[in-house]
Amino acid sequence: MTKRLSPLRRVVTGHNEQGQSIIIEDGAPPRVARVQARPGYAMANVWRTAACPSNVHDADSILEHKGVLPPKQGTVIRVIDIPPEPKDPEELEKVLHATFRELYPDADHTKDKAVHQGMHKTATVDYAIVLAGSITAIMDEDETVLNAGDILIQRGTNHAWSNRSEGMCRIAFVLVDGQFE
């Protein structure tokens, strides 16, 4: 059995009536989505902004968020726990299909023509920060192993994530709305 990662903690700051800075929320993200067909996989959308620049006083709207993409001209930060990838290609296809169908239907999931069944792309600039474990970032022509502390800047490229290790991997993703031209 793969060791579970510690629970996520989201701390949100704000201002009191006198304009002083305070902590207005300290606890788990409002919702953690799981995929029944992929034990151990968990995705928590942590915060989003509806536009850039954003109003620093905007209310928390993360529970309204659906799919992988940030709002137009906005951002979203999410944390994903990724279990080791199944070794069996049919099982891998099953869990990836379920993951994209249930959580990321708006991603361009191009598995039929890809080097990995999880290949997808979005019109976003993504900052992927590995918090725990290791993960292989797969591109059309290259791949690299990322470890805790590594940061990948993903610029609208076709890519996939493959946990080829024996342990869990946790990655924080900041997605910034973008365009291809």
PDB file of C-alpha atoms in Angstrom:
ATOM      1  CA  MET A   1       0.000   0.000   0.000  1.00  0.00           C
ATOM      2  CA  THR A   2       1.320   3.432  -0.958  1.00  0.00           C
ATOM      3  CA  LYS A   3       1.811   5.857   1.920  1.00  0.00           C
ATOM      4  CA  ARG A   4      -0.756   8.660   1.982  1.00  0.00           C
ATOM      5  CA  LEU A   5       0.338  12.277   1.989  1.00  0.00           C
ATOM      6  CA  SER A   6      -0.570  14.672   4.792  1.00  0.00           C
ATOM      7  CA  PRO A   7      -3.885  16.549   4.499  1.00  0.00           C
ATOM      8  CA  LEU A   8      -3.847  19.868   2.647  1.00  0.00           C
ATOM      9  CA  ARG A   9      -4.243  23.086   4.610  1.00  0.00           C
ATOM     10  CA  ARG A  10      -5.517  26.308   3.037  1.00  0.00           C
ATOM     11  CA  VAL A  11      -4.926  29.590   4.889  1.00  0.00           C
ATOM     12  CA  VAL A  12      -6.723  32.665   3.518  1.00  0.00           C
ATOM     13  CA  THR A  13      -5.935  36.198   4.655  1.00  0.00           C
ATOM     14  CA  GLY A  14      -8.105  39.296   4.605  1.00  0.00           C
ATOM     15  CA  HIS A  15      -8.836  42.475   6.542  1.00  0.00           C
ATOM     16  CA  ASN A  16     -10.899  43.251   9.606  1.00  0.00           C
ATOM     17  CA  GLU A  17     -13.240  46.244   9.873  1.00  0.00           C
ATOM     18  CA  GLN A  18     -10.309  48.454  10.901  1.00  0.00           C
ATOM     19  CA  GLY A  19      -8.352  47.470   7.767  1.00  0.00           C
ATOM     20  CA  GLN A  20      -5.830  45.343   9.640  1.00  0.00           C
ATOM     21  CA  SER A  21      -4.631  42.082   8.147  1.00  0.00           C
ATOM     22  CA  ILE A  22      -6.111  38.911   9.619  1.00  0.00           C
ATOM     23  CA  ILE A  23      -6.468  35.233   8.850  1.00  0.00           C
ATOM     24  CA  ILE A  24     -10.065  34.684   7.776  1.00  0.00           C
ATOM     25  CA  GLU A  25      -9.862  30.966   7.053  1.00  0.00           C
ATOM     26  CA  ASP A  26      -7.566  28.144   8.137  1.00  0.00           C
ATOM     27  CA  GLY A  27      -8.428  24.579   7.227  1.00  0.00           C
ATOM     28  CA  ALA A  28      -8.831  22.094   4.436  1.00  0.00           C
ATOM     29  CA  PRO A  29      -9.722  23.258   0.914  1.00  0.00           C
ATOM     30  CA  PRO A  30     -13.512  23.417   0.501  1.00  0.00           C
ATOM     31  CA  ARG A  31     -13.635  20.334  -1.724  1.00  0.00           C
ATOM     32  CA  VAL A  32     -11.284  17.509  -2.631  1.00  0.00           C
ATOM     33  CA  ALA A  33     -12.305  15.526  -5.716  1.00  0.00           C
ATOM     34  CA  ARG A  34     -11.365  11.878  -6.040  1.00  0.00           C
ATOM     35  CA  VAL A  35     -11.665   9.385  -8.880  1.00  0.00           C
ATOM     36  CA  GLN A  36     -13.143   6.074  -7.742  1.00  0.00           C
ATOM     37  CA  ALA A  37     -11.370   4.172 -10.529  1.00  0.00           C
ATOM     38  CA  ARG A  38      -8.001   5.656  -9.460  1.00  0.00           C
ATOM     39  CA  PRO A  39      -7.395   5.078  -5.729  1.00  0.00           C
ATOM     40  CA  GLY A  40      -5.095   7.669  -4.179  1.00  0.00           C
ATOM     41  CA  TYR A  41      -5.699  10.305  -6.852  1.00  0.00           C
ATOM     42  CA  ALA A  42      -7.015  13.515  -5.321  1.00  0.00           C
ATOM     43  CA  MET A  43      -7.475  17.006  -6.733  1.00  0.00           C
ATOM     44  CA  ALA A  44      -8.164  20.113  -4.674  1.00  0.00           C
ATOM     45  CA  ASN A  45      -8.874  23.443  -6.323  1.00  0.00           C
ATOM     46  CA  VAL A  46      -7.532  25.866  -3.725  1.00  0.00           C
ATOM     47  CA  TRP A  47      -8.297  29.380  -5.072  1.00  0.00           C
ATOM     48  CA  ARG A  48      -9.065  31.184  -8.297  1.00  0.00           C
ATOM     49  CA  THR A  49      -9.138  34.705  -9.619  1.00  0.00           C
ATOM     50  CA  ALA A  50     -11.700  35.765 -12.200  1.00  0.00           C
ATOM     51  CA  ALA A  51      -9.498  38.347 -13.930  1.00  0.00           C
ATOM     52  CA  CYS A  52      -6.045  39.919 -13.954  1.00  0.00           C
ATOM     53  CA  PRO A  53      -5.533  42.185 -12.252  1.00  0.00           C
ATOM     54  CA  SER A  54      -7.862  40.764  -9.642  1.00  0.00           C
ATOM     55  CA  ASN A  55      -9.712  42.573  -6.884  1.00  0.00           C
ATOM     56  CA  VAL A  56      -7.923  41.513  -3.686  1.00  0.00           C
ATOM     57  CA  HIS A  57     -11.235  41.673  -1.822  1.00  0.00           C
ATOM     58  CA  ASP A  58     -13.167  39.319  -4.134  1.00  0.00           C
ATOM     59  CA  ALA A  59     -15.024  36.535  -2.345  1.00  0.00           C
ATOM     60  CA  ASP A  60     -13.893  32.924  -2.543  1.00  0.00           C
ATOM     61  CA  SER A  61     -15.473  31.449  -5.676  1.00  0.00           C
ATOM     62  CA  ILE A  62     -13.526  28.188  -5.892  1.00  0.00           C
ATOM     63  CA  LEU A  63     -16.602  26.018  -5.339  1.00  0.00           C
ATOM     64  CA  GLU A  64     -17.965  27.339  -8.643  1.00  0.00           C
ATOM     65  CA  HIS A  65     -14.895  26.071 -10.512  1.00  0.00           C
ATOM     66  CA  LYS A  66     -15.310  23.180 -12.952  1.00  0.00           C
ATOM     67  CA  GLY A  67     -12.744  21.434 -15.143  1.00  0.00           C
ATOM     68  CA  VAL A  68      -9.061  22.119 -15.610  1.00  0.00           C
ATOM     69  CA  LEU A  69      -9.059  25.587 -17.201  1.00  0.00           C
ATOM     70  CA  PRO A  70      -8.907  28.826 -15.213  1.00  0.00           C
ATOM     71  CA  PRO A  71     -11.551  31.498 -15.826  1.00  0.00           C
ATOM     72  CA  LYS A  72     -10.941  33.624 -18.936  1.00  0.00           C
ATOM     73  CA  GLN A  73      -8.198  36.137 -18.030  1.00  0.00           C
ATOM     74  CA  GLY A  74      -7.987  34.488 -14.604  1.00  0.00           C
ATOM     75  CA  THR A  75      -6.006  31.945 -12.629  1.00  0.00           C
ATOM     76  CA  VAL A  76      -6.563  28.818 -10.586  1.00  0.00           C
ATOM     77  CA  ILE A  77      -4.301  27.050  -8.113  1.00  0.00           C
ATOM     78  CA  ARG A  78      -4.849  23.373  -7.452  1.00  0.00           C
ATOM     79  CA  VAL A  79      -2.976  20.602  -5.698  1.00  0.00           C
ATOM     80  CA  ILE A  80      -3.024  17.087  -7.111  1.00  0.00           C
ATOM     81  CA  ASP A  81      -1.935  13.888  -5.395  1.00  0.00           C
ATOM     82  CA  ILE A  82      -0.877  11.327  -7.999  1.00  0.00           C
ATOM     83  CA  PRO A  83      -0.451   7.656  -7.075  1.00  0.00           C
ATOM     84  CA  PRO A  84       2.002   5.367  -8.871  1.00  0.00           C
ATOM     85  CA  GLU A  85       0.920   4.665 -12.434  1.00  0.00           C
ATOM     86  CA  PRO A  86      -0.526   1.216 -13.176  1.00  0.00           C
ATOM     87  CA  LYS A  87       1.951  -1.013 -15.032  1.00  0.00           C
ATOM     88  CA  ASP A  88      -0.798  -2.649 -17.111  1.00  0.00           C
ATOM     89  CA  PRO A  89      -1.551  -0.496 -20.222  1.00  0.00           C
ATOM     90  CA  GLU A  90      -5.265  -1.387 -20.163  1.00  0.00           C
ATOM     91  CA  GLU A  91      -5.557  -0.412 -16.490  1.00  0.00           C
ATOM     92  CA  LEU A  92      -3.661   2.823 -17.204  1.00  0.00           C
ATOM     93  CA  GLU A  93      -6.055   3.683 -20.031  1.00  0.00           C
ATOM     94  CA  LYS A  94      -9.035   2.969 -17.757  1.00  0.00           C
ATOM     95  CA  VAL A  95      -7.847   5.199 -14.888  1.00  0.00           C
ATOM     96  CA  LEU A  96      -6.764   8.047 -17.169  1.00  0.00           C
ATOM     97  CA  HIS A  97     -10.042   7.950 -19.102  1.00  0.00           C
ATOM     98  CA  ALA A  98     -11.971   8.121 -15.814  1.00  0.00           C
ATOM     99  CA  THR A  99      -9.798  10.977 -14.527  1.00  0.00           C
ATOM    100  CA  PHE A 100     -10.253  13.136 -17.628  1.00  0.00           C
ATOM    101  CA  ARG A 101     -13.969  12.311 -17.922  1.00  0.00           C
ATOM    102  CA  GLU A 102     -14.741  13.109 -14.276  1.00  0.00           C
ATOM    103  CA  LEU A 103     -12.402  16.014 -13.499  1.00  0.00           C
ATOM    104  CA  TYR A 104     -10.963  17.527 -16.678  1.00  0.00           C
ATOM    105  CA  PRO A 105     -13.488  17.270 -19.531  1.00  0.00           C
ATOM    106  CA  ASP A 106     -12.349  20.654 -20.896  1.00  0.00           C
ATOM    107  CA  ALA A 107      -8.738  19.528 -21.494  1.00  0.00           C
ATOM    108  CA  ASP A 108      -7.691  18.615 -25.027  1.00  0.00           C
ATOM    109  CA  HIS A 109      -7.013  14.974 -24.141  1.00  0.00           C
ATOM    110  CA  THR A 110      -5.254  13.606 -27.228  1.00  0.00           C
ATOM    111  CA  LYS A 111      -4.585  10.033 -26.101  1.00  0.00           C
ATOM    112  CA  ASP A 112      -5.293   8.463 -29.505  1.00  0.00           C
ATOM    113  CA  LYS A 113      -2.258  10.111 -31.155  1.00  0.00           C
ATOM    114  CA  ALA A 114       0.070  10.486 -28.197  1.00  0.00           C
ATOM    115  CA  VAL A 115       3.217   8.952 -26.774  1.00  0.00           C
ATOM    116  CA  HIS A 116       1.394   8.526 -23.449  1.00  0.00           C
ATOM    117  CA  GLN A 117      -2.296   7.910 -22.791  1.00  0.00           C
ATOM    118  CA  GLY A 118      -2.516  10.954 -20.508  1.00  0.00           C
ATOM    119  CA  MET A 119      -1.323  13.479 -23.097  1.00  0.00           C
ATOM    120  CA  HIS A 120      -3.308  16.718 -23.104  1.00  0.00           C
ATOM    121  CA  LYS A 121      -2.889  20.434 -23.676  1.00  0.00           C
ATOM    122  CA  THR A 122      -4.557  23.638 -22.580  1.00  0.00           C
ATOM    123  CA  ALA A 123      -4.277  27.281 -23.636  1.00  0.00           C
ATOM    124  CA  THR A 124      -2.606  28.156 -20.335  1.00  0.00           C
ATOM    125  CA  VAL A 125       0.762  28.911 -18.796  1.00  0.00           C
ATOM    126  CA  ASP A 126       1.142  26.519 -15.868  1.00  0.00           C
ATOM    127  CA  TYR A 127       3.575  26.655 -12.969  1.00  0.00           C
ATOM    128  CA  ALA A 128       3.902  23.060 -11.731  1.00  0.00           C
ATOM    129  CA  ILE A 129       5.669  22.852  -8.358  1.00  0.00           C
ATOM    130  CA  VAL A 130       6.520  19.378  -7.080  1.00  0.00           C
ATOM    131  CA  LEU A 131       5.859  19.386  -3.327  1.00  0.00           C
ATOM    132  CA  ALA A 132       6.492  15.705  -2.524  1.00  0.00           C
ATOM    133  CA  GLY A 133       7.669  12.611  -4.365  1.00  0.00           C
ATOM    134  CA  SER A 134       8.697  12.467  -7.998  1.00  0.00           C
ATOM    135  CA  ILE A 135       6.932  12.585 -11.345  1.00  0.00           C
ATOM    136  CA  THR A 136       7.929  12.250 -14.992  1.00  0.00           C
ATOM    137  CA  ALA A 137       6.871  15.142 -17.235  1.00  0.00           C
ATOM    138  CA  ILE A 138       6.328  13.775 -20.750  1.00  0.00           C
ATOM    139  CA  MET A 139       6.368  15.933 -23.901  1.00  0.00           C
ATOM    140  CA  ASP A 140       5.910  14.842 -27.524  1.00  0.00           C
ATOM    141  CA  GLU A 141       9.678  14.464 -28.008  1.00  0.00           C
ATOM    142  CA  ASP A 142      11.215  14.602 -24.498  1.00  0.00           C
ATOM    143  CA  GLU A 143      10.649  13.694 -20.886  1.00  0.00           C
ATOM    144  CA  THR A 144      12.258  14.566 -17.566  1.00  0.00           C
ATOM    145  CA  VAL A 145      11.952  13.439 -13.962  1.00  0.00           C
ATOM    146  CA  LEU A 146      10.942  16.141 -11.485  1.00  0.00           C
ATOM    147  CA  ASN A 147      11.495  15.785  -7.736  1.00  0.00           C
ATOM    148  CA  ALA A 148      10.286  17.688  -4.673  1.00  0.00           C
ATOM    149  CA  GLY A 149      11.386  21.306  -5.052  1.00  0.00           C
ATOM    150  CA  ASP A 150      11.486  21.247  -8.868  1.00  0.00           C
ATOM    151  CA  ILE A 151       9.325  23.634 -10.903  1.00  0.00           C
ATOM    152  CA  LEU A 152       8.157  23.109 -14.490  1.00  0.00           C
ATOM    153  CA  ILE A 153       6.812  25.971 -16.602  1.00  0.00           C
ATOM    154  CA  GLN A 154       4.309  24.455 -19.039  1.00  0.00           C
ATOM    155  CA  ARG A 155       3.432  26.814 -21.908  1.00  0.00           C
ATOM    156  CA  GLY A 156       0.486  25.328 -23.775  1.00  0.00           C
ATOM    157  CA  THR A 157       2.416  22.200 -24.751  1.00  0.00           C
ATOM    158  CA  ASN A 158       1.042  18.714 -25.264  1.00  0.00           C
ATOM    159  CA  HIS A 159       2.109  16.863 -22.118  1.00  0.00           C
ATOM    160  CA  ALA A 160       1.389  14.117 -19.615  1.00  0.00           C
ATOM    161  CA  TRP A 161       2.323  13.285 -16.027  1.00  0.00           C
ATOM    162  CA  SER A 162       3.532   9.786 -15.154  1.00  0.00           C
ATOM    163  CA  ASN A 163       4.275   8.670 -11.601  1.00  0.00           C
ATOM    164  CA  ARG A 164       6.720   5.829 -12.237  1.00  0.00           C
ATOM    165  CA  SER A 165       7.871   5.718  -8.625  1.00  0.00           C
ATOM    166  CA  GLU A 166       6.638   3.488  -5.825  1.00  0.00           C
ATOM    167  CA  GLY A 167       5.292   6.433  -3.769  1.00  0.00           C
ATOM    168  CA  MET A 168       2.766   9.232  -3.987  1.00  0.00           C
ATOM    169  CA  CYS A 169       3.545  12.535  -5.701  1.00  0.00           C
ATOM    170  CA  ARG A 170       2.003  15.897  -4.779  1.00  0.00           C
ATOM    171  CA  ILE A 171       2.120  18.783  -7.233  1.00  0.00           C
ATOM    172  CA  ALA A 172       0.797  22.334  -6.904  1.00  0.00           C
ATOM    173  CA  PHE A 173      -0.328  23.824 -10.221  1.00  0.00           C
ATOM    174  CA  VAL A 174      -0.962  27.504 -10.879  1.00  0.00           C
ATOM    175  CA  LEU A 175      -2.776  27.845 -14.220  1.00  0.00           C
ATOM    176  CA  VAL A 176      -2.863  31.244 -15.905  1.00  0.00           C
ATOM    177  CA  ASP A 177      -5.300  31.760 -18.777  1.00  0.00           C
ATOM    178  CA  GLY A 178      -3.493  32.111 -22.083  1.00  0.00           C
ATOM    179  CA  GLN A 179      -3.921  31.879 -25.816  1.00  0.00           C
ATOM    180  CA  PHE A 180      -2.088  30.104 -28.612  1.00  0.00           C
ATOM    181  CA  GLU A 181      -1.826  33.191 -30.858  1.00  0.00           C
TER     182      GLU A 181
END
